[in-house]
mmCIF file of C-alpha atoms and ligand atoms in Angstrom:
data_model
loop_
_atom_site.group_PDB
_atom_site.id
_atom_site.type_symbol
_atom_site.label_atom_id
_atom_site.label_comp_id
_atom_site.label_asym_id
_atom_site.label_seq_id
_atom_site.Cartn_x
_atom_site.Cartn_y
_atom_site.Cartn_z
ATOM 1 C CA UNK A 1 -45.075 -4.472 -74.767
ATOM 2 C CA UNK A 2 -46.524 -7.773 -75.857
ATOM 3 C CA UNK A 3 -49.534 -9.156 -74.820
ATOM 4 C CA UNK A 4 -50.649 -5.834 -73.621
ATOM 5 C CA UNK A 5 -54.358 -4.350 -74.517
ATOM 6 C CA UNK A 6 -53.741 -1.508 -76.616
ATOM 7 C CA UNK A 7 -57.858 -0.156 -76.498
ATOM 8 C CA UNK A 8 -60.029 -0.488 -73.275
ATOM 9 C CA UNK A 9 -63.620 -0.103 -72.957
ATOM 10 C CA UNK A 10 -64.433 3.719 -71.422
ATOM 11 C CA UNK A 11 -67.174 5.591 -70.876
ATOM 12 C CA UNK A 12 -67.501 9.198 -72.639
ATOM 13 C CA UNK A 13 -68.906 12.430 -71.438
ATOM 14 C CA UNK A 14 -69.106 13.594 -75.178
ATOM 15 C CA UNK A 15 -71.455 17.273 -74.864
ATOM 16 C CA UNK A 16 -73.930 18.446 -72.160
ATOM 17 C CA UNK A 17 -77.081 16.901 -72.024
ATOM 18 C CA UNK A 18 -76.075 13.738 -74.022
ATOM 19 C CA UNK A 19 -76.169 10.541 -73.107
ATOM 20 C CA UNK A 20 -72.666 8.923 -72.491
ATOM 21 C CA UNK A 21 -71.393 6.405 -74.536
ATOM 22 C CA UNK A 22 -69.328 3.322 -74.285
ATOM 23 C CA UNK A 23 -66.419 3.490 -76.980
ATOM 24 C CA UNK A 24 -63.196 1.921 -77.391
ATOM 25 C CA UNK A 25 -60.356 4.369 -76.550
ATOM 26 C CA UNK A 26 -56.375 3.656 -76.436
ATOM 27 C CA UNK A 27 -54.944 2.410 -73.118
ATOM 28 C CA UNK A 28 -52.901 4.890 -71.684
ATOM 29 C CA UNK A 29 -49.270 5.558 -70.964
ATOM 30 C CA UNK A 30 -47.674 7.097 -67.944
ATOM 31 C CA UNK A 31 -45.859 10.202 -68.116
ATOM 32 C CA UNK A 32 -42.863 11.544 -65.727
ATOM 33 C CA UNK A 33 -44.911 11.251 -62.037
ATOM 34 C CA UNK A 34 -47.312 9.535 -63.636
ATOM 35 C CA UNK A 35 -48.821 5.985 -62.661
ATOM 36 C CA UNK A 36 -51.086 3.720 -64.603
ATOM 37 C CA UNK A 37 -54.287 1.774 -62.638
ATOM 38 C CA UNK A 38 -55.161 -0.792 -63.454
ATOM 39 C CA UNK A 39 -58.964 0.494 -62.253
ATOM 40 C CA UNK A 40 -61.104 -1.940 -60.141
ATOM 41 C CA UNK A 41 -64.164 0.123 -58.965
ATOM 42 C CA UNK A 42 -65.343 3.240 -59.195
ATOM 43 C CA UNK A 43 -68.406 4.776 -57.513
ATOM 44 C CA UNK A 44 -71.131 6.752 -59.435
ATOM 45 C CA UNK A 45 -72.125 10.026 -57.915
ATOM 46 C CA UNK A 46 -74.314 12.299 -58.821
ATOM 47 C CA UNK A 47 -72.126 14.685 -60.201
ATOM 48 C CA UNK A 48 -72.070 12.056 -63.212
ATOM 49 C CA UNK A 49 -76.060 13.607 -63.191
ATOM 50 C CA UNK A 50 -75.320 17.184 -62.811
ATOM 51 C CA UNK A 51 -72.534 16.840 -65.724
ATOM 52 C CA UNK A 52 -74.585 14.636 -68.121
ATOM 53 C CA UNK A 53 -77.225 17.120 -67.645
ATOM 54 C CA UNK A 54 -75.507 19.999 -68.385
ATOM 55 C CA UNK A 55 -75.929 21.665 -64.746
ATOM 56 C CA UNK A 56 -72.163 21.216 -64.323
ATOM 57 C CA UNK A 57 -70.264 22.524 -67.969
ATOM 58 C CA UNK A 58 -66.485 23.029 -67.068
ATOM 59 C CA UNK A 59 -65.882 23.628 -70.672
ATOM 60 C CA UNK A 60 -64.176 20.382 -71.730
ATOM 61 C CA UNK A 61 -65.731 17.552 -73.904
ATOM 62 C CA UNK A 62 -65.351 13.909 -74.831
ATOM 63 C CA UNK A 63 -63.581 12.629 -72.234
ATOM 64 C CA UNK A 64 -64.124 9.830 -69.574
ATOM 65 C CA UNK A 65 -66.149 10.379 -66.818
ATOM 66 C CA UNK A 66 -65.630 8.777 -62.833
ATOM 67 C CA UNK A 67 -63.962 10.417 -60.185
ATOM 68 C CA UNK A 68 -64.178 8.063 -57.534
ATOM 69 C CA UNK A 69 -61.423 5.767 -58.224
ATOM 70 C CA UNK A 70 -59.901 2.636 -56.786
ATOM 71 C CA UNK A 71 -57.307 0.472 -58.501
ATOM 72 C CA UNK A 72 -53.754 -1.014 -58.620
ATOM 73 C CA UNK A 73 -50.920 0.166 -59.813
ATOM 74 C CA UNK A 74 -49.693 -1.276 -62.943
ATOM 75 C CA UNK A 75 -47.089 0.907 -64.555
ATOM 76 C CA UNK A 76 -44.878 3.758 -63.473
ATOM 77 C CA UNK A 77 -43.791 7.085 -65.685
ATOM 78 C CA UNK A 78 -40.644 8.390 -65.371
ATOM 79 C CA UNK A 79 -39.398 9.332 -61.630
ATOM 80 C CA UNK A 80 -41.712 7.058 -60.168
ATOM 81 C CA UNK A 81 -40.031 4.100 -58.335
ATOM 82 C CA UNK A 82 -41.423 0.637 -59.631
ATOM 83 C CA UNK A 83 -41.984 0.140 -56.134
ATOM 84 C CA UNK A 84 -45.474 1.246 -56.307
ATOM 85 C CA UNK A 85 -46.363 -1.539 -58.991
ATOM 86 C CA UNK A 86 -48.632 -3.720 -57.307
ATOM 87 C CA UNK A 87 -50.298 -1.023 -54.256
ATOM 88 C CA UNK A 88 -53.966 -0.968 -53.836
ATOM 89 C CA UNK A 89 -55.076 2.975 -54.193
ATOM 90 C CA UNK A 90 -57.585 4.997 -53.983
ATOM 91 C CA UNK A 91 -57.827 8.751 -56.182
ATOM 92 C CA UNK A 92 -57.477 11.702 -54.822
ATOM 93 C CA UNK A 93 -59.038 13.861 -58.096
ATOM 94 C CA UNK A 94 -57.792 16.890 -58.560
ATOM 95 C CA UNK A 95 -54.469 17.614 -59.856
ATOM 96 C CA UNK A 96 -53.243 21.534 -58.637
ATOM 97 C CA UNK A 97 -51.406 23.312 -60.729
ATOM 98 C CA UNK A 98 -49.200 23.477 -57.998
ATOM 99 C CA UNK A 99 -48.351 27.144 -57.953
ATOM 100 C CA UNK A 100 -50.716 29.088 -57.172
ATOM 101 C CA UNK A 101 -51.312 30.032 -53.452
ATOM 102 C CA UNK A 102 -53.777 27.481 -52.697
ATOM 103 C CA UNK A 103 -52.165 24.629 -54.134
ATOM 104 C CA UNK A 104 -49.229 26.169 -51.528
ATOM 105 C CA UNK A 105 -51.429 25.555 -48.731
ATOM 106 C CA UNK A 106 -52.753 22.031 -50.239
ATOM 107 C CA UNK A 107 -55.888 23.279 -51.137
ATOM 108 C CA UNK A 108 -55.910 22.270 -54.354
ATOM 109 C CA UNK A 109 -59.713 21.456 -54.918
ATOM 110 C CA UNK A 110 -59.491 25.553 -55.061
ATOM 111 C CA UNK A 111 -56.937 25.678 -57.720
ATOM 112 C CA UNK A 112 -57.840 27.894 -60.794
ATOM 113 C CA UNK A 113 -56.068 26.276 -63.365
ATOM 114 C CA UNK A 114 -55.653 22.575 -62.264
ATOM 115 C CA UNK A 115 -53.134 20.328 -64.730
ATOM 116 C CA UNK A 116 -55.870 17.693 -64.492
ATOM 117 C CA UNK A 117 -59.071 16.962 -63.007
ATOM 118 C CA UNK A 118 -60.124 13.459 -63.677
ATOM 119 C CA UNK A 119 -63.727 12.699 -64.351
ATOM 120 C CA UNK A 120 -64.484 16.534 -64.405
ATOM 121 C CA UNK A 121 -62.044 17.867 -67.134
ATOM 122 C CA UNK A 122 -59.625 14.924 -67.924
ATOM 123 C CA UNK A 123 -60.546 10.885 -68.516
ATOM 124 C CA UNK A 124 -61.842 10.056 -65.164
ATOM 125 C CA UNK A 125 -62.316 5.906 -63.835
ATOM 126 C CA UNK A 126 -65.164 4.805 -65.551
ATOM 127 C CA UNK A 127 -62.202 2.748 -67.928
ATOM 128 C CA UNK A 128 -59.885 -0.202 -67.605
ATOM 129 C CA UNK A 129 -57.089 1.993 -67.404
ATOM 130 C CA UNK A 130 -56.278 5.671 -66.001
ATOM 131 C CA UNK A 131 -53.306 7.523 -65.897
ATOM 132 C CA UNK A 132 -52.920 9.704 -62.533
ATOM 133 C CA UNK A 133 -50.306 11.701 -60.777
ATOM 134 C CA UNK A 134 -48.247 9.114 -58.668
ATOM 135 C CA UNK A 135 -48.936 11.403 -55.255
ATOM 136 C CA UNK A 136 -52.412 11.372 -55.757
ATOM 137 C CA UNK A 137 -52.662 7.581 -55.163
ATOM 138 C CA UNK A 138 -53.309 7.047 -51.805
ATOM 139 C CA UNK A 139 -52.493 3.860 -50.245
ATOM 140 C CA UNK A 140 -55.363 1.564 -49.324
ATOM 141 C CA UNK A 141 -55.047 -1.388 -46.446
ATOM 142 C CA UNK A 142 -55.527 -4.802 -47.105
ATOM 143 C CA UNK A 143 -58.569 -4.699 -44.989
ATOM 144 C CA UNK A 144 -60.477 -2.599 -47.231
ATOM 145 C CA UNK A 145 -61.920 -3.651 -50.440
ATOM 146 C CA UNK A 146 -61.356 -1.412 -53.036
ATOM 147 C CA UNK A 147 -65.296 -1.771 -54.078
ATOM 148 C CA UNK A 148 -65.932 0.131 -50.898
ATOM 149 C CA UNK A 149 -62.983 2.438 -50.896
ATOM 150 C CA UNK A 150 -64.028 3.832 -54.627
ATOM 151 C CA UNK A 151 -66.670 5.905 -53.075
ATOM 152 C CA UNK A 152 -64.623 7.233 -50.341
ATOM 153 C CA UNK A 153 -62.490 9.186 -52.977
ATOM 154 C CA UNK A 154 -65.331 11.736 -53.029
ATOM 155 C CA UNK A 155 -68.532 10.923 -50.903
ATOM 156 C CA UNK A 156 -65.954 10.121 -47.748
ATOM 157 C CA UNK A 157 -63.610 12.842 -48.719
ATOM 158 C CA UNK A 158 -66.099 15.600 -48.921
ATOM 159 C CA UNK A 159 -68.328 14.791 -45.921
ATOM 160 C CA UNK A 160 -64.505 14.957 -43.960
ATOM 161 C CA UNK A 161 -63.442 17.938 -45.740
ATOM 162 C CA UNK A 162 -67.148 20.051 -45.047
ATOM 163 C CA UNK A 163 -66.463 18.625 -41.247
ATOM 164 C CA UNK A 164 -63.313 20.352 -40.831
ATOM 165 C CA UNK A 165 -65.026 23.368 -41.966
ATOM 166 C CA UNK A 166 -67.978 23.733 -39.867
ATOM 167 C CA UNK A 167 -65.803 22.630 -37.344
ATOM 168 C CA UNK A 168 -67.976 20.793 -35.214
ATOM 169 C CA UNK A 169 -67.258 20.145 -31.425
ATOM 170 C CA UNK A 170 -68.394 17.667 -28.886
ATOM 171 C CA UNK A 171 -72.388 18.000 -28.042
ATOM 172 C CA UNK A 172 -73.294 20.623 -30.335
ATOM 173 C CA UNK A 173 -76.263 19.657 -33.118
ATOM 174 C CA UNK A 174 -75.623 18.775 -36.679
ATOM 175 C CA UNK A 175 -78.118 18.062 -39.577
ATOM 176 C CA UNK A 176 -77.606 16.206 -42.004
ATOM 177 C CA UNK A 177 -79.927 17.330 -44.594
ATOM 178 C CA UNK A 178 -79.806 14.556 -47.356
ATOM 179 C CA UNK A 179 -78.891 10.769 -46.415
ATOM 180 C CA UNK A 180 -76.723 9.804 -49.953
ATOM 181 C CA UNK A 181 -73.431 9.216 -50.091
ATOM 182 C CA UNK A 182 -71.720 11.649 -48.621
ATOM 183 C CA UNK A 183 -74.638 12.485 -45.714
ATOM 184 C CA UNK A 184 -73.831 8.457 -44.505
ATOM 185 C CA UNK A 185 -70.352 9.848 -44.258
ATOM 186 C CA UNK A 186 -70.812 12.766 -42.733
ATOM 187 C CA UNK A 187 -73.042 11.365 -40.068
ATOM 188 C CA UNK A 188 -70.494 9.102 -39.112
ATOM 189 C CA UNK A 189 -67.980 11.476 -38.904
ATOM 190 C CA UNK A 190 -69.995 13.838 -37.147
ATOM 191 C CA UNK A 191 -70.065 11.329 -34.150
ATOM 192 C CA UNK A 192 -67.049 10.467 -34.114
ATOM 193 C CA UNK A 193 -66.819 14.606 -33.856
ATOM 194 C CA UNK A 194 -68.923 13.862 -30.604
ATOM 195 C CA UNK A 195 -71.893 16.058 -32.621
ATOM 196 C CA UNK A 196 -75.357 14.721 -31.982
ATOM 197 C CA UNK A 197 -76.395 14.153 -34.855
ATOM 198 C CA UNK A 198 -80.451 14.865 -36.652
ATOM 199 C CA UNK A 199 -80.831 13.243 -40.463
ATOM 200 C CA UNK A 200 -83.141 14.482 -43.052
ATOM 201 C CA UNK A 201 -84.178 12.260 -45.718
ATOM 202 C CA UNK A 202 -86.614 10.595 -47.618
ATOM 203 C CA UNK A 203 -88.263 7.028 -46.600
ATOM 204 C CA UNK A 204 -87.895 4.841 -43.920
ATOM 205 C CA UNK A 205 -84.919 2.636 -45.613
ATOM 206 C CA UNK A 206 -82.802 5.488 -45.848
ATOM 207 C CA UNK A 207 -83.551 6.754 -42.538
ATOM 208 C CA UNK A 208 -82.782 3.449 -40.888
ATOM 209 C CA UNK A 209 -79.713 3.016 -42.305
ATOM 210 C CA UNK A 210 -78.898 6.672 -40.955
ATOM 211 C CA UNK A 211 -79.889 5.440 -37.378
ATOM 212 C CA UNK A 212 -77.422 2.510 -37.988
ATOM 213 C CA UNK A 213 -74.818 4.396 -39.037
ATOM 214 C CA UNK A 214 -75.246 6.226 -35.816
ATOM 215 C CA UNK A 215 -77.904 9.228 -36.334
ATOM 216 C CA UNK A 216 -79.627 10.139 -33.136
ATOM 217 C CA UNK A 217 -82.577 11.376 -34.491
ATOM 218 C CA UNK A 218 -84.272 11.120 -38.093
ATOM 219 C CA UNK A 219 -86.624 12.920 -39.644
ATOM 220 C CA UNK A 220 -89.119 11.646 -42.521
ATOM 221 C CA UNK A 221 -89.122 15.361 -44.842
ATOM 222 C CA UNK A 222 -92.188 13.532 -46.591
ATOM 223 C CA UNK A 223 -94.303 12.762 -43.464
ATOM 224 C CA UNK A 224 -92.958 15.738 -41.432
ATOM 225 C CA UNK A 225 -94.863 19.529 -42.838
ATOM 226 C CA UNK A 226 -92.725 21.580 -40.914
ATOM 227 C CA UNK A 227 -89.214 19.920 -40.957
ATOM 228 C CA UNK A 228 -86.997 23.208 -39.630
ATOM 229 C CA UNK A 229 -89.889 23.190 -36.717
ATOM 230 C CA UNK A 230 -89.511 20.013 -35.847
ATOM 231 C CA UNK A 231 -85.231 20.329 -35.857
ATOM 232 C CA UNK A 232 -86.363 23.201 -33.228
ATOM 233 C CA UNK A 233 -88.436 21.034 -31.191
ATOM 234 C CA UNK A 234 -85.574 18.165 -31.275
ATOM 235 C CA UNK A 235 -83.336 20.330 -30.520
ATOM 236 C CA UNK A 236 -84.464 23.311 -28.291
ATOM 237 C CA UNK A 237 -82.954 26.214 -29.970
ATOM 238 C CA UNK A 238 -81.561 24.703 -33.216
ATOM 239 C CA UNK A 239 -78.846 23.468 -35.230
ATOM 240 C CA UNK A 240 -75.472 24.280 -33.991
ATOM 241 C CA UNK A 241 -74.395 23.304 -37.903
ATOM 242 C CA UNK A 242 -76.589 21.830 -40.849
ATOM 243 C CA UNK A 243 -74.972 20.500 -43.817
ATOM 244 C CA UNK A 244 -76.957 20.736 -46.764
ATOM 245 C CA UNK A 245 -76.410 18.191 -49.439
ATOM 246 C CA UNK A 246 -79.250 18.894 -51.167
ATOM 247 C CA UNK A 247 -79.582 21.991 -52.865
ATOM 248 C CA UNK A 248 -83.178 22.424 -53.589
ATOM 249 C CA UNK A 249 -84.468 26.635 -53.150
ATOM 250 C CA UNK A 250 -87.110 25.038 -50.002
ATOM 251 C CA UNK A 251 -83.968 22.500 -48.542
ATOM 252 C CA UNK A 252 -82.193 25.797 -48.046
ATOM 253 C CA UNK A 253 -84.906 28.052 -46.933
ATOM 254 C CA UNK A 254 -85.005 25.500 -43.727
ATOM 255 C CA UNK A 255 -81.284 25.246 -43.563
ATOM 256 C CA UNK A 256 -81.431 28.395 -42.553
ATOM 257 C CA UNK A 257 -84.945 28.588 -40.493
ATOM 258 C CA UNK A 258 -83.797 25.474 -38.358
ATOM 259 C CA UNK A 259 -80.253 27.331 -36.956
ATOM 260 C CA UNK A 260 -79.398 28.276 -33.811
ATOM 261 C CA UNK A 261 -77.612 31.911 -33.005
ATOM 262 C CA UNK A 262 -74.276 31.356 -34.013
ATOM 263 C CA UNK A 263 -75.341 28.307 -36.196
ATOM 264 C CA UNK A 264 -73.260 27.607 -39.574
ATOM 265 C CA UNK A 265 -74.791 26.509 -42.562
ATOM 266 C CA UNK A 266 -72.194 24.661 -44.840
ATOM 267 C CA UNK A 267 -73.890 23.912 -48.227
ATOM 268 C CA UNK A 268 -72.678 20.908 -50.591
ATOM 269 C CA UNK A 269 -75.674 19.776 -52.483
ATOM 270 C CA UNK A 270 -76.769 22.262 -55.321
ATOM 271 C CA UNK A 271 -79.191 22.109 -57.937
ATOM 272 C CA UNK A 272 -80.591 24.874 -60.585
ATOM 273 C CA UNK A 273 -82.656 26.417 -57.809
ATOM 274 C CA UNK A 274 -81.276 29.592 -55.874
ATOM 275 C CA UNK A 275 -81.051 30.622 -52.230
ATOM 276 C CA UNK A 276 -82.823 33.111 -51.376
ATOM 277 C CA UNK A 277 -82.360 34.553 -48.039
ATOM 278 C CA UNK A 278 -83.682 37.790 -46.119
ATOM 279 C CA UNK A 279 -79.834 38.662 -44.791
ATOM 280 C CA UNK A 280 -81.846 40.092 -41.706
ATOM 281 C CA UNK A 281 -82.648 36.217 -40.827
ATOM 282 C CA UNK A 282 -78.656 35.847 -40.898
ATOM 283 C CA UNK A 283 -77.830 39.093 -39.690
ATOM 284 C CA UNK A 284 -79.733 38.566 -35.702
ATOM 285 C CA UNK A 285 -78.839 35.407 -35.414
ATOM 286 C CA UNK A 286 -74.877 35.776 -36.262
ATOM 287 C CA UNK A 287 -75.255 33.036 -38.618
ATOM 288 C CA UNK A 288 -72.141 32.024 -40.816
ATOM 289 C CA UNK A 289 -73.062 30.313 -44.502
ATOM 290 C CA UNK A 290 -70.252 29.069 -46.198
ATOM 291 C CA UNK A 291 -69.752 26.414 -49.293
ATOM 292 C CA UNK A 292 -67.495 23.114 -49.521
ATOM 293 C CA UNK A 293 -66.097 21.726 -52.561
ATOM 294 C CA UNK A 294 -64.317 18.456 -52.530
ATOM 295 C CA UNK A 295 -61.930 17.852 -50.578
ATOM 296 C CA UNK A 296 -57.448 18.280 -50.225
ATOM 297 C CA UNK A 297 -55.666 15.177 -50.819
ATOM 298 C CA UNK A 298 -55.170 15.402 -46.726
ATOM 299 C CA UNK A 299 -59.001 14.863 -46.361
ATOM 300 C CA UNK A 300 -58.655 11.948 -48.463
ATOM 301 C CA UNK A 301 -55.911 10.442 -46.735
ATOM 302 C CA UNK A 302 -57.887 11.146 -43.035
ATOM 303 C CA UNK A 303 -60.898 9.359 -44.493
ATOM 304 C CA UNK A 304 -59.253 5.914 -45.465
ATOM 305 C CA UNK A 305 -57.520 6.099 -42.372
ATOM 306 C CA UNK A 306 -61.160 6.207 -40.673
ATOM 307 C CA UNK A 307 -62.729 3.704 -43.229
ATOM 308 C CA UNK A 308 -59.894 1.193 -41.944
ATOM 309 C CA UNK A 309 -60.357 1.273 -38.340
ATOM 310 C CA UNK A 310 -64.160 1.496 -38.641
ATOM 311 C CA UNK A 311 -65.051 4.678 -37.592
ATOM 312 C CA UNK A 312 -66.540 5.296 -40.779
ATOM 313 C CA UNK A 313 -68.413 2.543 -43.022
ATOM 314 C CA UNK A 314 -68.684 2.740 -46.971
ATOM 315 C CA UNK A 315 -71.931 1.621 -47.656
ATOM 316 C CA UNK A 316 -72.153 -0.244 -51.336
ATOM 317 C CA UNK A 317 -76.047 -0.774 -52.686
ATOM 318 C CA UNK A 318 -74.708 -2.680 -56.144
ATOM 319 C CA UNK A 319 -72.382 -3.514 -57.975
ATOM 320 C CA UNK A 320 -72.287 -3.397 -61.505
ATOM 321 C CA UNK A 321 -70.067 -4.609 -64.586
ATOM 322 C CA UNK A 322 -68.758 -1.299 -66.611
ATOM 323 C CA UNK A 323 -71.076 -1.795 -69.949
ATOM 324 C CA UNK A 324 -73.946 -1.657 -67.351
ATOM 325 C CA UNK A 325 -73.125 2.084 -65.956
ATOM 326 C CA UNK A 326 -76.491 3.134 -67.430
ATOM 327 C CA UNK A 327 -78.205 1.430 -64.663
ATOM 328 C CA UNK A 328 -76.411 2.643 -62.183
ATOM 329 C CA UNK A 329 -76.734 6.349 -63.192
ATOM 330 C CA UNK A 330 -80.780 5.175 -63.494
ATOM 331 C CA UNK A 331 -80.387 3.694 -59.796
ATOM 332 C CA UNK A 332 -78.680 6.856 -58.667
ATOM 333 C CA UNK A 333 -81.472 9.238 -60.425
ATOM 334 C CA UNK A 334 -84.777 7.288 -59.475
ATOM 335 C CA UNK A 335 -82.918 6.767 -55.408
ATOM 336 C CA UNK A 336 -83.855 2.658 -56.253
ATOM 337 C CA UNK A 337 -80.057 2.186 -54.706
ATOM 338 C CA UNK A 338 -79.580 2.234 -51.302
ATOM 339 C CA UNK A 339 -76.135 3.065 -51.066
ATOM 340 C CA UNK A 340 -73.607 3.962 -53.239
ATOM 341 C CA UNK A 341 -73.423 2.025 -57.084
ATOM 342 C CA UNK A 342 -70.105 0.479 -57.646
ATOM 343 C CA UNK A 343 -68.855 0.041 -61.085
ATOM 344 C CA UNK A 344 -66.208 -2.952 -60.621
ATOM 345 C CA UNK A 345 -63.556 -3.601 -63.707
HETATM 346 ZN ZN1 ZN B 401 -52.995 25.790 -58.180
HETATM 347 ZN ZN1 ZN B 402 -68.464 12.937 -56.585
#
């Protein structure tokens, strides 16, 4: 078509424990069920880290990194009514290969063999353009800017999706250990849950904004020497549930020191470090430990729903232009950001 950009700017994952790299790539084209986005923001997480680093190696190079997504429809692929040119959407980022059992049961962030995983495996949102399966666009109100709805598309979607599986009821005790992106979520929806709520984190800024986002209780793990002692103490037997975003071999020993009988541990967070565990400690106390990945494309749907009537706020630190993504990885890496970096197109 005329007029039309034929390269965009993009940044590339090109090998593990590289540096990415701005380059010039060819604007898409939509396939059958395809759309094209025009992309307006998309959120770094630290995933970006754990990839760049080579802590996270699916296999696949030089591609373009991003995964939490918001733009507008531009162009539809074949099948895809041109109805949809024009709507505001947010990503939902992995693509099933919709036919193996879990993709059945829509829970495709457990598919083996995804068609496409964008960010992770495929060219991800850290671009002009990005070519996505039309039903993983979800719909985004008016209301909400697309700045704060980027971040949603993981850090909102996998705080929801590890809530549905501790599935936490009204009054019991969840911690939050680590206050980034998707601990400010999961605080939030952990209230709305009716949980009481206990934050772990680092500094006084971070912890604030954890009160305000409706934490009962906060705890300094810098000030504090024995943090799963002190959960006891604030809580009288323990944690009902602790989500650990974290990952660190210590961040999990108390995960599991600070539970109650019955408690559920749902880890998120990783790093290199390992969990070790005596299984008596688990064994007593009929403690469940489980892991959450992601989220379904349900998840991501019940998490814009929340962000638009205000149970849940998307907190944005900064926003930066795309050429300056190195700073926000920096910002991410040093914790300088409070709140989730933006990359706006
Ligand atoms: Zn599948
Ligand atoms: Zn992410």
């Amino acid at each position: 078509m005329m007029g039309e950009p034929k390269v965009m700017q993009a940044v590339r994952f090109l090998a593990p424990r590289r540096p990415f790299a701005l380059q010039a790539v060819a604007v898409p084209e939509p396939g059958a069920g395809q759309v094209r986005l025009r992309v307006k923001a998309c959120g770094i997480c630290r995933t970006e880290l754990h990839l760049r680093d080579g802590l996270l190696d699916l296999g696949r190079r030089d591609f373009t990194v991003g995964h939490e997504i918001a733009g507008i429809i531009d162009q539809v692929g074949p099948g895809v009514s041109s109805d949809r040119i024009g709507e505001r959407v947010v990503v939902y980022y992995y693509d099933g290969c919709g036919r193996c059992s879990y993709c059945n049961e829509g829970q495709e962030q457990l598919c083996p063999d995804p068609a496409a995983q964008p960010g992770f495996t495929t060219d991800g949102g850290y671009a002009e353009y990005l070519v996505v399966r039309a039903r993983n666009c979800v719909l985004v109100p008016d209301t909400v800017s697309l700045a704060e709805i980027a971040p949603m598309g993981c850090a909102g979607s996998t705080a929801v999706h590890a809530g549905r599986l501790a599935a936490l009821r009204p009054g019991e005790w969840a911690v939050v250990y680590g206050v980034g992106g998707v601990g400010n979520a999961l605080i939030q929806y952990a209230k709305a849950c009716g949980a009481r709520v206990v934050a772990i984190g680092l500094g006084d800024e971070r912890l604030a904004l954890a009160r305000s986002l409706g934490s009962d209780e906060t705890i300094d793990a810098s000030a504090v020497p024995d943090v799963a002692g002190h959960v006891g103490s604030l809580t009288g037997e323990g944690a009902d549930v602790v989500f650990e975003l974290v990952g660190t071999s210590d961040t999990m020993r108390q995960s599991v020191s600070m539970l109650r009988r019955r408690g559920r541990i749902v880890l998120v967070g990783y790093t290199a470090q390992d969990l070790q565990v005596h299984p008596i400690e688990l064994i007593v106390r009929e403690a469940k430990l489980m892991g959450s990945v992601g989220s379904t494309l349900q998840d991501l749907h019940e998490v814009v729903d929340l962000v638009a009537r205000g149970i849940i706020t998307s907190f944005v630190g900064r926003s930066l232009p795309l050429e300056r993504f190195a700073e926000g990885l920096e910002a991410l890496e040093t914790q300088t950001c409070l709140g989730r970096v933006v990359l706006e197109m």
